[in-house]
Amino acid sequence: MSAPSDLDTLIELMAKLPGLGPRSARRAVLHLVKKRALVLMPLADAMTRVAETARECLNCGNIGTTDLCEICESAKRANGELCVVEDVADLWAMERAGVFKGRYHVLGGTLSALDAVGPDELRIPKLLDRVASEEITEVILALNATVDGQTTAHYIADQLENRVTVTSLAQGVPIGGELDYLDDGTISAALRARKSV
Amino acid sequence: MSAPSDLDTLIELMAKLPGLGPRSARRAVLHLVKKRALVLMPLADAMTRVAETARECLNCGNIGTTDLCEICESAKRANGELCVVEDVADLWAMERAGVFKGRYHVLGGTLSALDAVGPDELRIPKLLDRVASEEITEVILALNATVDGQTTAHYIADQLENRVTVTSLAQGVPIGGELDYLDDGTISAALRARKSV
């Protein structure tokens, strides 16, 4: 390789990012070098800042720059509703939808017998604590509609039985979805959960 | 958005990289935050170093950390052969193939009437200088097989006529290529350039 070693290191590290391989990492690095002032320098700064400040919220597991994240500290969020998500990415997706006004609890994964992930590897004990100590009236399970996600949802629902209302996201046809392109499972779930018009 | 502003800035900047959009930028940033010591910190360091040191080689236009790039400075490279490429990415591709032992000249683009790119916007005058001042015996045009690439190749070949041997990469069926999947242009180029076995 003719590229000097600093560039090689950068390409190698970029190639480790999800969604980038060696080829797209090289393309990204060339782009960075060409747009040094506009992209590379601000990006290097932003990375350094995030590396220094980002941390997990001690309460809910969201990523923030303080011990308690913005959502946990905000007085504007409803106290009673707690939305349980697998991952910070799912929390961000919920926030983008902009309809949920309560607080969150990030599990950090799902139960998985294959990967030996039990309740104590996730933030499930902390969830039970929060339900006991905060004035939670409803726990909304917004877990992915995968086998592991649904197993985890059932486990949590069992743990919280008779203590609080537990709900989960509705399953059905996505907005804009065409029946012809939907899988059988989604169609039968939508049919079972049909509503009167 | 719930993500704090440092994270937002980082996501926005990452989304500007070629090959990444807003969604994959968010995924990459979450990955970075999770692997802070392993990926984020080394990546921030590598970016800072590259931002400080990377520069264009004054001679050939390759990217390096010194005024003259490794290839231009190397005593091991053959002096007579000069390979002309559009872009640093193309130079890297040639180097990965590992068969060319001469030196390079990076044009920095192609002639384009539509985008108003003339010879002086590219490193063509510098190429003519190098052919005159260095002991070049052969100029190999390794330009992309696009309309603009081939126009540029013809222009350069015209300029260098009677001064030096000018060759270009062979066109034909790629190694491992199946005729059924090749476009008509490639097949007819390969047929015209057929060789006795």
GROMACS .gro file of C-alpha atoms in nm:
model
  394
    1MET     CA    1   0.000   0.000   0.000
    2SER     CA    2   0.119   0.345  -0.084
    3ALA     CA    3  -0.102   0.523   0.165
    4PRO     CA    4   0.101   0.645   0.462
    5SER     CA    5   0.047   0.477   0.797
    6ASP     CA    6  -0.172   0.747   0.960
    7LEU     CA    7  -0.411   0.715   0.670
    8ASP     CA    8  -0.394   0.334   0.687
    9THR     CA    9  -0.481   0.342   1.056
   10LEU     CA   10  -0.774   0.572   0.990
   11ILE     CA   11  -0.903   0.352   0.707
   12GLU     CA   12  -0.871   0.039   0.922
   13LEU     CA   13  -1.064   0.201   1.208
   14MET     CA   14  -1.332   0.341   0.979
   15ALA     CA   15  -1.378  -0.005   0.825
   16LYS     CA   16  -1.482  -0.133   1.170
   17LEU     CA   17  -1.793   0.085   1.176
   18PRO     CA   18  -2.121  -0.092   1.104
   19GLY     CA   19  -2.227  -0.031   0.744
   20LEU     CA   20  -1.873   0.041   0.622
   21GLY     CA   21  -1.631  -0.209   0.472
   22PRO     CA   22  -1.271  -0.160   0.356
   23ARG     CA   23  -1.378  -0.012   0.020
   24SER     CA   24  -1.629   0.239   0.158
   25ALA     CA   25  -1.388   0.323   0.442
   26ARG     CA   26  -1.124   0.419   0.184
   27ARG     CA   27  -1.380   0.628  -0.002
   28ALA     CA   28  -1.489   0.799   0.321
   29VAL     CA   29  -1.129   0.874   0.420
   30LEU     CA   30  -1.048   1.026   0.079
   31HIS     CA   31  -1.361   1.239   0.115
   32LEU     CA   32  -1.247   1.345   0.463
   33VAL     CA   33  -0.901   1.441   0.344
   34LYS     CA   34  -1.048   1.643   0.057
   35LYS     CA   35  -1.291   1.824   0.287
   36ARG     CA   36  -1.046   1.873   0.569
   37ALA     CA   37  -1.175   2.204   0.708
   38LEU     CA   38  -1.541   2.136   0.638
   39VAL     CA   39  -1.577   1.777   0.760
   40LEU     CA   40  -1.258   1.614   0.888
   41MET     CA   41  -1.163   1.868   1.155
   42PRO     CA   42  -1.516   1.916   1.295
   43LEU     CA   43  -1.562   1.538   1.292
   44ALA     CA   44  -1.236   1.477   1.480
   45ASP     CA   45  -1.340   1.740   1.735
   46ALA     CA   46  -1.691   1.599   1.775
   47MET     CA   47  -1.548   1.250   1.827
   48THR     CA   48  -1.303   1.369   2.089
   49ARG     CA   49  -1.582   1.554   2.272
   50VAL     CA   50  -1.816   1.255   2.263
   51ALA     CA   51  -1.535   1.022   2.376
   52GLU     CA   52  -1.481   1.249   2.675
   53THR     CA   53  -1.839   1.322   2.775
   54ALA     CA   54  -2.078   1.047   2.662
   55ARG     CA   55  -2.201   0.815   2.936
   56GLU     CA   56  -2.496   0.593   3.019
   57CYS     CA   57  -2.776   0.749   3.222
   58LEU     CA   58  -2.763   0.584   3.567
   59ASN     CA   59  -3.142   0.569   3.579
   60CYS     CA   60  -3.264   0.458   3.236
   61GLY     CA   61  -2.957   0.355   3.035
   62ASN     CA   62  -2.997   0.624   2.766
   63ILE     CA   63  -2.679   0.789   2.640
   64GLY     CA   64  -2.616   1.143   2.760
   65THR     CA   65  -2.345   1.372   2.884
   66THR     CA   66  -2.457   1.384   3.248
   67ASP     CA   67  -2.523   1.118   3.516
   68LEU     CA   68  -2.897   1.150   3.451
   69CYS     CA   69  -3.004   1.192   3.088
   70GLU     CA   70  -3.213   1.481   2.958
   71ILE     CA   71  -3.533   1.277   2.955
   72CYS     CA   72  -3.494   1.150   3.312
   73GLU     CA   73  -3.420   1.504   3.433
   74SER     CA   74  -3.692   1.677   3.231
   75ALA     CA   75  -3.984   1.800   3.440
   76LYS     CA   76  -4.200   1.805   3.128
   77ARG     CA   77  -4.214   1.428   3.082
   78ALA     CA   78  -4.511   1.240   3.228
   79ASN     CA   79  -4.407   1.046   3.537
   80GLY     CA   80  -4.652   0.759   3.524
   81GLU     CA   81  -4.563   0.596   3.193
   82LEU     CA   82  -4.247   0.396   3.141
   83CYS     CA   83  -4.154   0.275   2.794
   84VAL     CA   84  -3.920  -0.028   2.791
   85VAL     CA   85  -3.692  -0.055   2.485
   86GLU     CA   86  -3.408  -0.290   2.396
   87ASP     CA   87  -3.158  -0.036   2.283
   88VAL     CA   88  -3.072   0.334   2.273
   89ALA     CA   89  -3.139   0.323   1.897
   90ASP     CA   90  -3.498   0.214   1.973
   91LEU     CA   91  -3.535   0.498   2.224
   92TRP     CA   92  -3.422   0.744   1.956
   93ALA     CA   93  -3.670   0.592   1.709
   94MET     CA   94  -3.953   0.640   1.963
   95GLU     CA   95  -3.841   1.000   2.021
   96ARG     CA   96  -3.837   1.071   1.648
   97ALA     CA   97  -4.199   0.953   1.628
   98GLY     CA   98  -4.260   1.223   1.892
   99VAL     CA   99  -4.579   1.083   2.043
  100PHE     CA  100  -4.459   0.934   2.371
  101LYS     CA  101  -4.438   1.184   2.655
  102GLY     CA  102  -4.332   0.957   2.941
  103ARG     CA  103  -3.990   0.824   3.034
  104TYR     CA  104  -3.785   0.532   2.909
  105HIS     CA  105  -3.600   0.230   3.035
  106VAL     CA  106  -3.330   0.083   2.811
  107LEU     CA  107  -3.271  -0.289   2.872
  108GLY     CA  108  -2.945  -0.306   2.680
  109GLY     CA  109  -3.044  -0.619   2.488
  110THR     CA  110  -3.283  -0.912   2.510
  111LEU     CA  111  -3.288  -1.234   2.705
  112SER     CA  112  -3.118  -1.501   2.501
  113ALA     CA  113  -3.061  -1.860   2.599
  114LEU     CA  114  -2.815  -1.908   2.312
  115ASP     CA  115  -2.596  -1.614   2.410
  116ALA     CA  116  -2.642  -1.685   2.783
  117VAL     CA  117  -2.804  -1.348   2.851
  118GLY     CA  118  -3.018  -1.370   3.166
  119PRO     CA  119  -3.223  -1.099   3.343
  120ASP     CA  120  -2.921  -0.985   3.549
  121GLU     CA  121  -2.714  -0.917   3.236
  122LEU     CA  122  -2.986  -0.672   3.126
  123ARG     CA  123  -3.123  -0.371   3.313
  124ILE     CA  124  -3.427  -0.577   3.431
  125PRO     CA  125  -3.360  -0.564   3.810
  126LYS     CA  126  -3.325  -0.185   3.777
  127LEU     CA  127  -3.660  -0.181   3.591
  128LEU     CA  128  -3.831  -0.365   3.878
  129ASP     CA  129  -3.672  -0.119   4.123
  130ARG     CA  130  -3.800   0.176   3.925
  131VAL     CA  131  -4.154   0.035   3.907
  132ALA     CA  132  -4.143  -0.004   4.286
  133SER     CA  133  -3.987   0.332   4.371
  134GLU     CA  134  -4.120   0.571   4.103
  135GLU     CA  135  -4.494   0.622   4.069
  136ILE     CA  136  -4.531   0.413   3.755
  137THR     CA  137  -4.888   0.339   3.644
  138GLU     CA  138  -4.817   0.178   3.308
  139VAL     CA  139  -4.521  -0.007   3.162
  140ILE     CA  140  -4.524  -0.004   2.780
  141LEU     CA  141  -4.315  -0.281   2.629
  142ALA     CA  142  -4.175  -0.146   2.301
  143LEU     CA  143  -3.951  -0.444   2.229
  144ASN     CA  144  -3.869  -0.564   1.880
  145ALA     CA  145  -4.112  -0.813   1.728
  146THR     CA  146  -3.845  -1.084   1.716
  147VAL     CA  147  -3.844  -1.413   1.906
  148ASP     CA  148  -3.593  -1.284   2.163
  149GLY     CA  149  -3.774  -0.951   2.195
  150GLN     CA  150  -4.109  -1.120   2.259
  151THR     CA  151  -3.955  -1.370   2.504
  152THR     CA  152  -3.813  -1.078   2.699
  153ALA     CA  153  -4.151  -0.900   2.687
  154HIS     CA  154  -4.324  -1.207   2.831
  155TYR     CA  155  -4.065  -1.242   3.107
  156ILE     CA  156  -4.103  -0.878   3.210
  157ALA     CA  157  -4.483  -0.897   3.194
  158ASP     CA  158  -4.466  -1.201   3.426
  159GLN     CA  159  -4.241  -1.021   3.673
  160LEU     CA  160  -4.469  -0.715   3.684
  161GLU     CA  161  -4.800  -0.907   3.704
  162ASN     CA  162  -5.047  -0.756   3.954
  163ARG     CA  163  -4.809  -0.469   4.028
  164VAL     CA  164  -4.870  -0.234   3.734
  165THR     CA  165  -5.053  -0.219   3.398
  166VAL     CA  166  -4.832  -0.373   3.130
  167THR     CA  167  -4.902  -0.300   2.763
  168SER     CA  168  -4.712  -0.360   2.442
  169LEU     CA  169  -4.701  -0.191   2.102
  170ALA     CA  170  -4.980  -0.301   1.866
  171GLN     CA  171  -4.883  -0.537   1.586
  172GLY     CA  172  -5.036  -0.506   1.240
  173VAL     CA  173  -4.998  -0.365   0.892
  174PRO     CA  174  -4.743  -0.077   0.884
  175ILE     CA  175  -4.866   0.260   0.754
  176GLY     CA  176  -4.824   0.259   0.376
  177GLY     CA  177  -4.777  -0.119   0.378
  178GLU     CA  178  -4.912  -0.329   0.092
  179LEU     CA  179  -5.062  -0.666   0.182
  180ASP     CA  180  -4.892  -0.832  -0.113
  181TYR     CA  181  -4.549  -0.748   0.029
  182LEU     CA  182  -4.622  -0.839   0.392
  183ASP     CA  183  -4.514  -1.166   0.551
  184ASP     CA  184  -4.775  -1.420   0.665
  185GLY     CA  185  -4.705  -1.359   1.034
  186THR     CA  186  -4.783  -0.988   1.010
  187ILE     CA  187  -5.102  -1.049   0.814
  188SER     CA  188  -5.233  -1.307   1.062
  189ALA     CA  189  -5.139  -1.083   1.357
  190ALA     CA  190  -5.324  -0.794   1.193
  191LEU     CA  191  -5.626  -1.012   1.127
  192ARG     CA  192  -5.638  -1.142   1.483
  193ALA     CA  193  -5.616  -0.785   1.618
  194ARG     CA  194  -5.878  -0.649   1.373
  195LYS     CA  195  -6.084  -0.354   1.489
  196SER     CA  196  -6.438  -0.238   1.404
  197VAL     CA  197  -6.437   0.065   1.176
  198MET     CA  198  -3.453   1.444   1.975
  199SER     CA  199  -3.335   1.314   2.307
  200ALA     CA  200  -2.972   1.274   2.204
  201PRO     CA  201  -2.758   1.547   2.356
  202SER     CA  202  -2.607   1.804   2.125
  203ASP     CA  203  -2.251   1.664   2.107
  204LEU     CA  204  -2.395   1.336   1.989
  205ASP     CA  205  -2.627   1.517   1.746
  206THR     CA  206  -2.331   1.705   1.598
  207LEU     CA  207  -2.136   1.382   1.559
  208ILE     CA  208  -2.431   1.206   1.392
  209GLU     CA  209  -2.483   1.499   1.154
  210LEU     CA  210  -2.116   1.502   1.055
  211MET     CA  211  -2.100   1.125   1.012
  212ALA     CA  212  -2.409   1.138   0.789
  213LYS     CA  213  -2.211   1.357   0.547
  214LEU     CA  214  -1.966   1.075   0.469
  215PRO     CA  215  -2.018   0.899   0.137
  216GLY     CA  216  -2.199   0.570   0.191
  217LEU     CA  217  -2.359   0.678   0.519
  218GLY     CA  218  -2.702   0.834   0.562
  219PRO     CA  219  -2.875   0.960   0.876
  220ARG     CA  220  -2.984   0.610   0.982
  221SER     CA  221  -2.647   0.440   0.937
  222ALA     CA  222  -2.473   0.742   1.094
  223ARG     CA  223  -2.684   0.695   1.407
  224ARG     CA  224  -2.602   0.326   1.411
  225ALA     CA  225  -2.230   0.398   1.368
  226VAL     CA  226  -2.233   0.658   1.648
  227LEU     CA  227  -2.407   0.419   1.890
  228HIS     CA  228  -2.146   0.158   1.801
  229LEU     CA  229  -1.871   0.414   1.865
  230VAL     CA  230  -2.012   0.510   2.205
  231LYS     CA  231  -2.041   0.145   2.305
  232LYS     CA  232  -1.683   0.070   2.197
  233ARG     CA  233  -1.536   0.389   2.333
  234ALA     CA  234  -1.190   0.263   2.427
  235LEU     CA  235  -1.158   0.016   2.140
  236VAL     CA  236  -1.282   0.224   1.848
  237LEU     CA  237  -1.399   0.577   1.934
  238MET     CA  238  -1.084   0.705   2.102
  239PRO     CA  239  -0.836   0.557   1.849
  240LEU     CA  240  -1.058   0.686   1.566
  241ALA     CA  241  -1.072   1.038   1.711
  242ASP     CA  242  -0.692   1.032   1.749
  243ALA     CA  243  -0.636   0.899   1.397
  244MET     CA  244  -0.864   1.169   1.254
  245THR     CA  245  -0.686   1.444   1.442
  246ARG     CA  246  -0.348   1.316   1.322
  247VAL     CA  247  -0.463   1.290   0.961
  248ALA     CA  248  -0.622   1.635   0.980
  249GLU     CA  249  -0.288   1.772   1.093
  250THR     CA  250  -0.053   1.584   0.862
  251ALA     CA  251  -0.224   1.477   0.540
  252ARG     CA  252  -0.136   1.681   0.233
  253GLU     CA  253  -0.115   1.646  -0.143
  254CYS     CA  254   0.218   1.542  -0.288
  255LEU     CA  255   0.355   1.848  -0.471
  256ASN     CA  256   0.483   1.629  -0.751
  257CYS     CA  257   0.213   1.372  -0.831
  258GLY     CA  258  -0.097   1.471  -0.633
  259ASN     CA  259  -0.106   1.155  -0.418
  260ILE     CA  260  -0.199   1.199  -0.051
  261GLY     CA  261   0.084   1.169   0.197
  262THR     CA  262   0.223   1.324   0.510
  263THR     CA  263   0.523   1.491   0.351
  264ASP     CA  264   0.570   1.739   0.065
  265LEU     CA  265   0.671   1.451  -0.162
  266CYS     CA  266   0.476   1.126  -0.122
  267GLU     CA  267   0.636   0.788  -0.047
  268ILE     CA  268   0.614   0.675  -0.408
  269CYS     CA  269   0.774   0.990  -0.552
  270GLU     CA  270   1.054   0.967  -0.294
  271SER     CA  271   1.112   0.593  -0.322
  272ALA     CA  272   1.435   0.500  -0.498
  273LYS     CA  273   1.290   0.155  -0.572
  274ARG     CA  274   1.028   0.275  -0.820
  275ALA     CA  275   1.115   0.269  -1.191
  276ASN     CA  276   1.179   0.620  -1.320
  277GLY     CA  277   1.074   0.580  -1.681
  278GLU     CA  278   0.708   0.481  -1.647
  279LEU     CA  279   0.441   0.727  -1.543
  280CYS     CA  280   0.088   0.603  -1.474
  281VAL     CA  281  -0.179   0.873  -1.508
  282VAL     CA  282  -0.491   0.823  -1.291
  283GLU     CA  283  -0.797   1.039  -1.225
  284ASP     CA  284  -0.803   1.012  -0.852
  285VAL     CA  285  -0.609   0.902  -0.543
  286ALA     CA  286  -0.859   0.616  -0.506
  287ASP     CA  287  -0.753   0.490  -0.850
  288LEU     CA  288  -0.386   0.515  -0.750
  289TRP     CA  289  -0.462   0.304  -0.440
  290ALA     CA  290  -0.646   0.050  -0.658
  291MET     CA  291  -0.341   0.024  -0.888
  292GLU     CA  292  -0.114  -0.019  -0.587
  293ARG     CA  293  -0.336  -0.294  -0.446
  294ALA     CA  294  -0.299  -0.482  -0.774
  295GLY     CA  295   0.073  -0.458  -0.702
  296VAL     CA  296   0.204  -0.497  -1.057
  297PHE     CA  297   0.302  -0.142  -1.150
  298LYS     CA  298   0.649  -0.046  -1.037
  299GLY     CA  299   0.676   0.305  -1.183
  300ARG     CA  300   0.545   0.635  -1.053
  301TYR     CA  301   0.205   0.800  -1.070
  302HIS     CA  302   0.044   1.124  -1.169
  303VAL     CA  303  -0.299   1.205  -1.021
  304LEU     CA  304  -0.505   1.438  -1.242
  305GLY     CA  305  -0.763   1.519  -0.976
  306GLY     CA  306  -1.061   1.461  -1.207
  307THR     CA  307  -1.145   1.451  -1.575
  308LEU     CA  308  -1.204   1.712  -1.840
  309SER     CA  309  -1.572   1.794  -1.849
  310ALA     CA  310  -1.744   2.046  -2.072
  311LEU     CA  311  -2.061   2.028  -1.861
  312ASP     CA  312  -1.884   2.106  -1.533
  313ALA     CA  313  -1.648   2.355  -1.701
  314VAL     CA  314  -1.335   2.157  -1.609
  315GLY     CA  315  -1.053   2.244  -1.850
  316PRO     CA  316  -0.691   2.121  -1.858
  317ASP     CA  317  -0.579   2.396  -1.619
  318GLU     CA  318  -0.826   2.286  -1.351
  319LEU     CA  319  -0.660   1.943  -1.355
  320ARG     CA  320  -0.296   1.857  -1.300
  321ILE     CA  321  -0.236   1.834  -1.678
  322PRO     CA  322   0.017   2.122  -1.713
  323LYS     CA  323   0.217   1.963  -1.430
  324LEU     CA  324   0.203   1.630  -1.619
  325LEU     CA  325   0.348   1.794  -1.932
  326ASP     CA  326   0.620   1.951  -1.715
  327ARG     CA  327   0.706   1.616  -1.562
  328VAL     CA  328   0.727   1.446  -1.901
  329ALA     CA  329   0.968   1.721  -2.011
  330SER     CA  330   1.183   1.733  -1.697
  331GLU     CA  331   1.188   1.372  -1.569
  332GLU     CA  332   1.322   1.095  -1.790
  333ILE     CA  333   0.983   0.952  -1.881
  334THR     CA  334   0.981   0.689  -2.155
  335GLU     CA  335   0.618   0.575  -2.130
  336VAL     CA  336   0.299   0.741  -2.010
  337ILE     CA  337   0.033   0.482  -1.918
  338LEU     CA  338  -0.317   0.629  -1.918
  339ALA     CA  339  -0.513   0.440  -1.649
  340LEU     CA  340  -0.824   0.655  -1.671
  341ASN     CA  341  -1.173   0.524  -1.609
  342ALA     CA  342  -1.351   0.375  -1.911
  343THR     CA  343  -1.618   0.648  -1.898
  344VAL     CA  344  -1.689   0.913  -2.161
  345ASP     CA  345  -1.514   1.186  -1.959
  346GLY     CA  346  -1.224   0.955  -1.875
  347GLN     CA  347  -1.169   0.861  -2.238
  348THR     CA  348  -1.202   1.224  -2.355
  349THR     CA  349  -0.932   1.318  -2.106
  350ALA     CA  350  -0.716   1.026  -2.225
  351HIS     CA  351  -0.745   1.145  -2.587
  352TYR     CA  352  -0.660   1.503  -2.491
  353ILE     CA  353  -0.349   1.394  -2.301
  354ALA     CA  354  -0.243   1.157  -2.581
  355ASP     CA  355  -0.273   1.450  -2.827
  356GLN     CA  356  -0.062   1.677  -2.608
  357LEU     CA  357   0.211   1.416  -2.568
  358GLU     CA  358   0.218   1.306  -2.933
  359ASN     CA  359   0.573   1.257  -3.068
  360ARG     CA  360   0.722   1.333  -2.727
  361VAL     CA  361   0.682   1.000  -2.546
  362THR     CA  362   0.517   0.657  -2.585
  363VAL     CA  363   0.156   0.681  -2.465
  364THR     CA  364  -0.035   0.362  -2.379
  365SER     CA  365  -0.363   0.292  -2.207
  366LEU     CA  366  -0.502   0.000  -2.004
  367ALA     CA  367  -0.642  -0.283  -2.218
  368GLN     CA  368  -1.019  -0.311  -2.240
  369GLY     CA  369  -1.192  -0.649  -2.243
  370VAL     CA  370  -1.363  -0.916  -2.040
  371PRO     CA  371  -1.278  -0.885  -1.667
  372ILE     CA  372  -1.120  -1.188  -1.498
  373GLY     CA  373  -1.402  -1.413  -1.378
  374GLY     CA  374  -1.650  -1.225  -1.598
  375GLU     CA  375  -1.936  -1.409  -1.765
  376LEU     CA  376  -2.028  -1.302  -2.117
  377ASP     CA  377  -2.399  -1.322  -2.038
  378TYR     CA  378  -2.364  -1.051  -1.773
  379LEU     CA  379  -2.137  -0.817  -1.971
  380ASP     CA  380  -2.265  -0.506  -2.147
  381ASP     CA  381  -2.253  -0.485  -2.528
  382GLY     CA  382  -1.976  -0.222  -2.526
  383THR     CA  383  -1.738  -0.443  -2.331
  384ILE     CA  384  -1.807  -0.744  -2.551
  385SER     CA  385  -1.748  -0.551  -2.872
  386ALA     CA  386  -1.431  -0.391  -2.728
  387ALA     CA  387  -1.305  -0.737  -2.628
  388LEU     CA  388  -1.386  -0.876  -2.973
  389ARG     CA  389  -1.210  -0.592  -3.153
  390ALA     CA  390  -0.900  -0.640  -2.934
  391ARG     CA  391  -0.900  -1.021  -2.971
  392LYS     CA  392  -0.566  -1.196  -2.950
  393SER     CA  393  -0.432  -1.518  -3.102
  394VAL     CA  394  -0.407  -1.795  -2.844
   0.00000   0.00000   0.00000
